[in-house]
Coordinates of C-alpha atoms in Angstrom, one line a residue:
Chain A
M1 CA 21.9 22.9 6.0
N2 CA 22.6 21.5 3.1
V3 CA 19.7 19.5 2.4
L4 CA 19.5 17.0 -0.6
I5 CA 16.7 16.1 -2.1
I6 CA 15.0 11.9 -3.6
G7 CA 13.1 12.5 -5.8
S8 CA 13.1 16.3 -6.4
N9 CA 11.2 16.4 -9.7
G10 CA 8.5 15.0 -8.3
Q11 CA 4.8 16.9 -7.9
I12 CA 6.2 17.7 -4.1
G13 CA 9.5 17.4 -4.8
Q14 CA 9.7 20.3 -7.3
H15 CA 8.3 22.3 -4.5
V16 CA 10.4 21.1 -1.7
V17 CA 13.5 21.7 -3.2
R18 CA 12.0 26.0 -4.1
K19 CA 11.6 26.9 -0.6
I20 CA 14.5 25.6 0.8
Q21 CA 16.0 27.9 -1.5
D22 CA 13.1 30.8 -0.8
S23 CA 14.6 30.2 3.1
N24 CA 17.8 32.0 4.5
E25 CA 18.8 29.0 6.3
H26 CA 18.9 25.9 4.3
N27 CA 20.4 24.8 1.0
A28 CA 19.5 22.6 -1.6
I29 CA 21.0 19.7 -3.6
A30 CA 18.4 18.8 -5.9
M31 CA 18.7 15.1 -7.1
V32 CA 17.1 14.3 -10.3
R33 CA 17.3 10.9 -12.4
K34 CA 17.4 12.5 -15.8
K35 CA 19.8 15.3 -17.5
E36 CA 17.2 17.3 -18.9
Q37 CA 15.1 18.2 -15.2
M38 CA 18.5 20.1 -14.1
A39 CA 18.0 23.2 -15.3
Q40 CA 15.5 23.8 -13.5
F41 CA 16.4 23.2 -10.3
E42 CA 19.9 24.8 -11.6
E43 CA 17.7 28.3 -12.2
Q44 CA 17.0 28.2 -8.3
G45 CA 20.4 28.2 -7.7
A46 CA 20.0 24.6 -6.5
K47 CA 23.4 22.2 -6.7
T48 CA 22.2 19.6 -8.6
V49 CA 22.9 15.9 -8.6
L50 CA 22.0 13.1 -11.2
V51 CA 21.9 9.6 -10.0
D52 CA 19.3 7.6 -10.5
L53 CA 18.1 5.5 -7.3
E54 CA 17.7 2.3 -9.3
G55 CA 21.5 2.3 -9.1
S56 CA 23.7 2.1 -5.6
I57 CA 23.6 2.9 -2.1
D58 CA 26.9 4.2 -2.9
D59 CA 25.9 6.2 -5.9
I60 CA 23.5 8.1 -3.5
A61 CA 26.2 8.0 -0.6
G62 CA 27.8 10.5 -3.2
A63 CA 25.0 12.6 -3.6
A64 CA 24.3 12.9 0.4
K65 CA 28.3 13.7 1.0
S66 CA 27.9 17.5 1.8
A67 CA 24.1 17.1 3.2
D68 CA 23.0 17.2 6.8
A69 CA 20.0 16.0 5.7
V70 CA 18.4 13.9 3.4
V71 CA 14.5 14.5 2.5
F72 CA 12.4 11.4 0.5
T73 CA 10.4 11.8 -1.4
A74 CA 10.8 10.1 -4.5
G75 CA 7.8 8.0 -5.6
S76 CA 7.3 6.1 -8.6
G77 CA 3.7 7.7 -9.7
G78 CA 0.2 6.8 -11.2
H79 CA 1.9 5.6 -15.0
T80 CA 4.1 2.7 -13.5
G81 CA 3.2 -1.1 -12.4
A82 CA 3.6 -2.6 -8.9
D83 CA 7.6 -3.1 -9.9
K84 CA 7.9 0.0 -10.0
T85 CA 6.9 0.8 -6.5
M86 CA 8.7 -2.3 -4.8
M87 CA 12.0 -0.6 -6.6
I88 CA 11.5 2.8 -5.4
D89 CA 8.9 3.8 -2.7
L90 CA 10.5 0.9 -0.9
D91 CA 13.7 -0.6 -2.0
G92 CA 14.8 3.8 -2.9
A93 CA 13.9 4.8 -0.2
I94 CA 15.5 1.8 1.7
K95 CA 18.4 2.3 -0.4
S96 CA 18.3 6.7 0.6
M97 CA 18.2 4.8 4.3
E98 CA 21.5 2.8 4.5
A99 CA 23.2 5.9 1.9
A100 CA 22.6 8.2 4.6
K101 CA 24.3 6.4 7.2
Q102 CA 26.8 6.5 5.1
A103 CA 27.1 9.2 4.0
G104 CA 27.2 9.8 8.5
V105 CA 24.1 12.0 7.7
K106 CA 21.8 11.6 10.7
R107 CA 18.6 13.5 9.8
F108 CA 16.1 11.7 7.7
V109 CA 12.7 12.9 7.1
I110 CA 10.2 10.9 4.7
V111 CA 7.4 11.7 2.9
S112 CA 4.9 8.4 4.0
A113 CA 0.7 8.0 2.8
I114 CA -1.7 8.1 5.7
G115 CA -3.0 5.5 7.7
V116 CA -0.4 3.2 5.5
H117 CA 0.6 2.0 9.4
H118 CA -3.0 0.6 10.1
R119 CA -3.5 -2.0 7.8
D120 CA -7.1 -2.4 7.9
K121 CA -6.3 1.5 5.6
W122 CA -4.5 0.3 3.6
M123 CA -5.6 0.8 -0.2
S124 CA -7.8 -1.9 -1.1
N125 CA -7.4 -1.7 -4.8
A126 CA -3.6 -1.3 -4.6
P127 CA -2.4 -2.6 -1.9
Y128 CA 0.9 -3.3 -2.7
Y129 CA 2.0 0.5 -2.3
S130 CA 0.8 0.6 0.9
A131 CA 2.5 -2.4 1.6
A132 CA 5.8 -0.3 0.3
K133 CA 5.3 2.4 2.2
Y134 CA 5.2 0.9 5.7
Y135 CA 7.4 -1.4 5.1
A136 CA 9.7 1.1 4.2
D137 CA 8.5 3.4 7.4
V138 CA 9.8 0.1 9.7
W139 CA 12.7 0.3 8.6
L140 CA 13.1 4.2 8.6
E141 CA 11.7 3.5 12.7
K142 CA 15.2 1.3 12.6
S143 CA 17.6 2.7 11.1
G144 CA 18.7 4.5 13.9
L145 CA 18.0 7.6 11.8
D146 CA 17.0 10.7 13.1
Y147 CA 14.4 10.5 11.0
T148 CA 10.0 12.3 10.8
I149 CA 7.5 10.1 9.0
I150 CA 4.9 12.6 7.0
R151 CA 1.9 10.5 7.0
P152 CA -1.0 13.2 4.6
G153 CA -3.4 12.2 2.5
G154 CA -4.9 12.5 0.1
L155 CA -2.8 15.1 -1.9
V156 CA -3.9 17.7 -3.9
N157 CA -2.6 20.1 -6.3
D158 CA -5.0 23.0 -4.6
P159 CA -2.0 26.2 -3.5
G160 CA -0.8 25.8 0.4
T161 CA -2.7 26.9 3.4
G162 CA 0.2 26.7 5.6
K163 CA -2.1 24.9 8.0
V164 CA -2.9 21.8 8.7
K165 CA -3.8 19.0 11.3
V166 CA -1.5 16.5 12.5
A167 CA -1.3 13.4 15.2
V168 CA -1.1 9.9 14.9
D169 CA -4.2 9.1 13.2
L170 CA -6.4 10.6 11.2
E171 CA -9.4 9.6 8.5
R172 CA -8.5 10.6 5.4
G173 CA -8.8 14.5 4.3
Q174 CA -6.5 16.5 1.9
I175 CA -3.8 18.4 1.9
P176 CA -2.2 20.2 -1.0
R177 CA 1.4 18.9 -2.6
E178 CA 1.8 23.0 -1.2
D179 CA 1.7 22.6 2.5
V180 CA 3.4 18.9 2.6
A181 CA 6.4 20.5 1.2
S182 CA 6.4 23.0 3.6
A183 CA 5.7 20.6 6.4
I184 CA 8.8 18.6 5.0
V185 CA 10.9 22.0 5.5
A186 CA 9.5 22.9 8.7
S187 CA 10.6 19.6 10.2
L188 CA 14.4 20.0 9.2
D189 CA 13.8 23.2 12.0
D190 CA 11.8 20.8 14.3
V191 CA 14.2 18.7 16.7
H192 CA 10.2 18.2 18.4
T193 CA 9.7 16.7 15.3
I194 CA 12.4 13.9 14.3
G195 CA 11.4 10.2 16.2
K196 CA 8.0 11.5 15.4
A197 CA 5.6 9.9 12.5
F198 CA 2.5 11.2 12.2
D199 CA -0.7 11.4 10.0
M200 CA -1.4 14.9 8.4
I201 CA -4.7 16.7 6.4
G202 CA -5.3 20.3 5.7
G203 CA -6.9 21.9 8.9
E204 CA -6.4 25.5 11.1
T205 CA -3.1 25.6 12.4
P206 CA -0.2 27.0 11.1
I207 CA 2.5 24.3 10.1
E208 CA 5.1 25.4 12.3
E209 CA 2.6 25.2 15.3
A210 CA 0.9 22.4 15.3
L211 CA 4.5 20.8 14.7
K212 CA 4.5 21.1 18.5
T213 CA 1.6 19.6 19.2
L214 CA 2.9 15.9 18.5
Chain B
M1 CA 6.4 -31.9 16.0
N2 CA 3.6 -30.6 14.5
V3 CA 4.1 -28.1 11.3
L4 CA 2.1 -25.4 10.1
I5 CA 3.0 -25.3 7.0
I6 CA 2.9 -22.3 4.2
G7 CA 2.0 -22.6 0.8
S8 CA 0.9 -26.3 0.9
N9 CA -0.2 -26.5 -2.3
G10 CA 3.5 -25.3 -4.1
Q11 CA 5.7 -27.5 -6.5
I12 CA 7.3 -28.0 -3.0
G13 CA 5.1 -27.2 -0.4
Q14 CA 3.2 -30.6 -1.8
H15 CA 6.3 -32.6 -1.3
V16 CA 7.0 -31.2 1.7
V17 CA 3.4 -32.4 3.2
R18 CA 4.3 -35.6 1.9
K19 CA 7.8 -36.2 3.4
I20 CA 6.4 -35.1 6.0
Q21 CA 3.6 -37.8 6.3
D22 CA 6.3 -40.4 5.9
S23 CA 8.1 -39.1 8.1
N24 CA 7.1 -40.9 11.8
E25 CA 8.6 -37.4 13.4
H26 CA 6.4 -34.7 12.2
N27 CA 2.8 -34.0 11.7
A28 CA 1.9 -31.9 8.8
I29 CA -0.3 -29.1 8.6
A30 CA -1.1 -27.3 5.2
M31 CA -2.4 -24.6 4.8
V32 CA -4.9 -23.5 1.3
R33 CA -7.0 -21.1 0.0
K34 CA -9.1 -23.2 -2.0
K35 CA -11.6 -25.0 -0.7
E36 CA -10.8 -28.1 -3.4
Q37 CA -7.1 -27.4 -2.6
M38 CA -7.7 -29.4 1.3
A39 CA -8.9 -33.2 -0.4
Q40 CA -4.8 -34.2 -1.3
F41 CA -3.4 -33.1 1.6
E42 CA -6.9 -34.4 4.4
E43 CA -6.2 -38.1 1.6
Q44 CA -1.9 -38.0 3.3
G45 CA -3.3 -37.5 6.5
A46 CA -2.5 -34.1 6.8
K47 CA -4.6 -31.6 9.0
T48 CA -5.5 -29.0 6.8
V49 CA -6.0 -25.5 7.4
L50 CA -8.4 -22.8 4.6
V51 CA -7.3 -19.7 5.1
D52 CA -5.8 -16.6 2.8
L53 CA -2.2 -15.5 3.2
E54 CA -3.9 -12.2 1.9
G55 CA -6.0 -12.1 5.4
S56 CA -5.7 -11.0 8.4
I57 CA -1.7 -11.9 10.7
D58 CA -5.0 -13.6 13.2
D59 CA -6.7 -15.4 10.8
I60 CA -2.6 -16.8 10.0
A61 CA -2.1 -17.4 14.2
G62 CA -5.2 -19.1 14.2
A63 CA -3.9 -21.5 11.7
A64 CA -0.4 -21.7 13.5
K65 CA -1.9 -22.1 17.0
S66 CA -1.1 -25.4 17.6
A67 CA 1.7 -25.9 15.8
D68 CA 5.6 -26.0 16.6
A69 CA 7.0 -25.0 13.9
V70 CA 6.0 -22.7 10.6
V71 CA 7.5 -23.9 7.0
F72 CA 6.4 -20.9 4.8
T73 CA 7.3 -22.0 0.6
A74 CA 4.0 -19.3 -0.5
G75 CA 4.8 -18.3 -3.6
S76 CA 3.0 -15.6 -6.2
G77 CA 4.5 -18.1 -8.9
G78 CA 5.7 -17.0 -12.4
H79 CA 1.6 -16.1 -13.5
T80 CA 0.9 -13.3 -11.3
G81 CA 2.5 -9.5 -11.3
A82 CA 4.7 -7.5 -8.8
D83 CA 1.3 -6.8 -6.7
K84 CA 1.3 -10.0 -5.8
T85 CA 5.1 -10.9 -5.2
M86 CA 4.8 -7.6 -3.1
M87 CA 1.5 -9.0 -1.0
I88 CA 2.0 -13.3 -0.5
D89 CA 6.5 -13.3 -0.8
L90 CA 7.2 -9.7 1.1
D91 CA 4.2 -9.1 2.7
G92 CA 2.9 -12.5 3.0
A93 CA 5.7 -13.8 4.6
I94 CA 6.4 -11.0 7.7
K95 CA 2.7 -11.4 8.5
S96 CA 3.1 -14.7 8.5
M97 CA 6.5 -14.6 11.3
E98 CA 4.4 -11.8 12.8
A99 CA 1.4 -14.5 13.0
A100 CA 3.6 -17.2 14.5
K101 CA 4.9 -15.0 17.0
Q102 CA 1.5 -13.9 18.7
A103 CA 0.8 -18.0 18.5
G104 CA 3.7 -18.4 20.3
V105 CA 5.4 -20.8 18.0
K106 CA 9.7 -20.0 18.1
R107 CA 10.7 -22.2 15.2
F108 CA 10.8 -20.6 11.5
V109 CA 12.0 -22.3 7.7
I110 CA 11.6 -20.0 4.8
V111 CA 12.2 -20.8 1.4
S112 CA 13.9 -18.1 0.2
A113 CA 16.0 -17.5 -3.3
I114 CA 20.4 -18.6 -4.3
G115 CA 21.6 -14.6 -3.8
V116 CA 18.9 -12.4 -2.7
H117 CA 21.6 -11.2 0.1
H118 CA 23.7 -9.8 -2.5
R119 CA 22.5 -6.7 -5.0
D120 CA 24.0 -7.7 -8.1
K121 CA 23.3 -11.3 -7.8
W122 CA 19.3 -10.0 -8.2
M123 CA 17.4 -10.8 -10.7
S124 CA 17.8 -8.3 -13.9
N125 CA 14.5 -8.5 -15.3
A126 CA 12.8 -9.4 -11.6
P127 CA 14.5 -7.5 -9.3
Y128 CA 11.3 -6.3 -7.5
Y129 CA 11.1 -10.6 -6.9
S130 CA 14.4 -10.4 -6.1
A131 CA 13.4 -7.2 -3.0
A132 CA 10.7 -9.2 -2.0
K133 CA 12.6 -11.9 -1.1
Y134 CA 15.3 -10.0 0.5
Y135 CA 13.7 -7.6 2.7
A136 CA 11.6 -10.6 3.6
D137 CA 14.4 -12.5 4.9
V138 CA 15.7 -9.2 6.4
W139 CA 12.9 -9.1 8.7
L140 CA 13.3 -13.1 9.5
E141 CA 16.4 -12.2 10.4
K142 CA 15.3 -9.8 13.1
S143 CA 12.4 -11.1 14.1
G144 CA 13.3 -12.5 17.2
L145 CA 12.4 -16.3 16.1
D146 CA 14.6 -19.1 15.7
Y147 CA 14.6 -18.5 12.2
T148 CA 16.5 -20.6 9.1
I149 CA 16.7 -19.9 5.1
I150 CA 16.5 -21.5 2.7
R151 CA 18.7 -19.8 -1.0
P152 CA 17.7 -22.8 -3.5
G153 CA 18.8 -22.0 -7.1
G154 CA 17.8 -22.3 -9.7
L155 CA 14.4 -25.1 -8.9
V156 CA 14.3 -27.8 -11.3
N157 CA 11.3 -30.9 -11.3
D158 CA 13.8 -33.9 -11.2
P159 CA 13.4 -36.3 -8.8
G160 CA 15.5 -35.9 -5.3
T161 CA 19.0 -36.9 -5.3
G162 CA 19.0 -36.2 -1.6
K163 CA 22.4 -34.9 -2.5
V164 CA 23.8 -30.8 -2.6
K165 CA 25.5 -27.7 -1.6
V166 CA 25.1 -25.5 1.2
A167 CA 27.1 -22.2 1.9
V168 CA 26.3 -18.5 3.1
D169 CA 27.1 -18.0 -0.4
L170 CA 27.2 -20.2 -3.8
E171 CA 26.9 -20.0 -7.6
R172 CA 23.4 -20.6 -8.9
G173 CA 22.8 -24.1 -10.3
Q174 CA 20.6 -26.2 -10.2
I175 CA 18.0 -28.2 -7.2
P176 CA 15.4 -30.3 -7.2
R177 CA 12.4 -29.0 -5.7
E178 CA 12.4 -32.4 -4.1
D179 CA 15.6 -31.7 -2.3
V180 CA 14.2 -28.6 -1.3
A181 CA 11.3 -30.1 1.0
S182 CA 13.0 -32.5 1.9
A183 CA 16.0 -29.8 3.1
I184 CA 13.0 -27.6 5.2
V185 CA 12.2 -31.5 6.9
A186 CA 15.9 -32.1 7.8
S187 CA 16.6 -28.5 9.2
L188 CA 13.0 -28.7 11.3
D189 CA 15.6 -32.0 13.5
D190 CA 18.8 -29.1 13.8
V191 CA 19.0 -27.4 16.0
H192 CA 22.3 -26.1 13.9
T193 CA 20.1 -24.8 11.0
I194 CA 18.2 -22.3 13.8
G195 CA 19.8 -18.6 12.9
K196 CA 21.4 -20.0 9.9
A197 CA 21.0 -18.8 5.9
F198 CA 22.2 -19.6 3.0
D199 CA 22.4 -20.6 -0.6
M200 CA 21.8 -23.9 -1.4
I201 CA 22.9 -26.2 -5.0
G202 CA 22.5 -29.7 -6.0
G203 CA 26.0 -30.9 -4.8
E204 CA 27.1 -34.4 -3.8
T205 CA 26.4 -34.5 0.2
P206 CA 23.7 -35.9 1.8
I207 CA 21.8 -33.6 2.8
E208 CA 21.2 -33.9 6.7
E209 CA 25.2 -33.9 6.7
A210 CA 25.5 -30.7 4.4
L211 CA 23.5 -29.1 7.0
K212 CA 26.2 -29.3 9.5
T213 CA 28.3 -28.4 7.6
L214 CA 27.0 -24.4 8.0

């Protein structure tokens, strides 16, 4: 499977590209915003495309045209304002969905955030962030795409354990970004995750096995 | 018709309440955020409800329960950041739609902004604002409500002329906020505007007549 990763240079995205390149089944197409971000992925043998997520749907669709699946793991990050949250986490995500449809790609995996499907769990210090993730998720659910919505939290940079807990609703915990990346890649192979949206934290169950309990 | 106006204290909202109270057919229910905003509407004989648009859908539905129509003309305004744009112009609008449905109110009129249905017309200095308005409009179109989406621009504070130009697509012009309010009130009486979304600028055609050309 050729997999376009939108947000390749992000903290989860870098793990996703590497895990895909390490797999025998998939090939990564790393979408990056800046030219200087390309080399690291090319060194891994990944195809790399230079496309600005704040650009046109056509540009993103162009990047998706040789893909069999799209992974959306871009985020505006902690150092930007709510304007970028709107344009990346919400509008960028929705443009990516529209681009996938335009390019004829059915499979779409998105990284959301734990609990955003419940307003009373929205981040009190940044409800706009939860709102952006929530509305992107709802759009995806109604998009007609073969979606998987992974809602991890809270993200940490510890090495992955390969073990998680998944369910529609979970109390906030901790999960290594590397395990989120593993769950994304495992989802690509697991048709059982199509049409599913779930919270994910660190746990005791091997990722592939956990996904089958959904 | 009892009409809940969400954003009564706004520049368009104040005109809407007054025009509804001046009409013989309708009664205004002015929704306001602050207690000190109530008196001006009560003096006009309008029913007034104190509800924070950043609160719960249930609270808004409570305000809507005796209404036959909802007008959404709230806006975060020019003095707040993109976080408020997300929470008022997008999330507040969508919560109001969900509240209308919950309260059994079918008719919903929203004030959007000219051209937001075309990405290439989004405000270059504030694309997040255009995005918020666009996604609120799309949600309304898919809501099942009897909607009217009025997209005026650019707004000015000149006295109303009672004359406008309307079409799905128009070049940006100027339109007094008072005329936008008149078009909202006229839409309430005009079943022909149900399911319509249109740009509006100042023009030569009396408002009620212009709406019938849609």
